[in-house]
Amino acid sequence: QRDQRQSAQTNDMLGSPANMTEHAVRFVLSHSNISSAIIGFGDASHVDGAVTYLDAGPLPSDVIRMLGSLHSK
């Protein structure tokens, strides 16, 4: 139940689940201690999406703080 609640709160905070891939990639980009991430690509459009997310850059620091407070409960 806790995981479902946190997932719903995260979706409310960041947008629809369709954006979760973008948020996940940008979350990884937000942390300088993470040097690589394994991302599965099912087709070429997924690669294009990842490049778009890379160009968007890291998530804003206030979003990172909100996610941290949400998942530390």
mmCIF file of C-alpha atoms in Angstrom, residues 21-31 52-54 56-60 64:
data_model
loop_
_atom_site.group_PDB
_atom_site.id
_atom_site.type_symbol
_atom_site.label_atom_id
_atom_site.label_comp_id
_atom_site.label_asym_id
_atom_site.label_seq_id
_atom_site.Cartn_x
_atom_site.Cartn_y
_atom_site.Cartn_z
ATOM 1 C CA THR A 21 10.350 7.562 -18.274
ATOM 2 C CA GLU A 22 11.407 11.151 -18.821
ATOM 3 C CA HIS A 23 11.368 11.852 -15.099
ATOM 4 C CA ALA A 24 13.380 8.706 -14.367
ATOM 5 C CA VAL A 25 16.084 9.572 -16.912
ATOM 6 C CA ARG A 26 16.266 13.163 -15.745
ATOM 7 C CA PHE A 27 16.364 12.019 -12.098
ATOM 8 C CA VAL A 28 19.488 9.981 -12.883
ATOM 9 C CA LEU A 29 21.009 13.004 -14.643
ATOM 10 C CA SER A 30 20.372 15.029 -11.482
ATOM 11 C CA HIS A 31 22.796 13.003 -9.385
ATOM 12 C CA THR A 52 15.360 14.466 -25.824
ATOM 13 C CA TYR A 53 15.381 13.880 -22.052
ATOM 14 C CA LEU A 54 19.157 14.302 -22.002
ATOM 15 C CA ALA A 56 16.191 18.704 -21.202
ATOM 16 C CA GLY A 57 18.833 18.223 -18.506
ATOM 17 C CA PRO A 58 18.480 17.312 -14.839
ATOM 18 C CA LEU A 59 15.272 17.788 -12.909
ATOM 19 C CA PRO A 60 15.050 21.090 -11.054
ATOM 20 C CA ILE A 64 14.452 16.514 -6.378
#
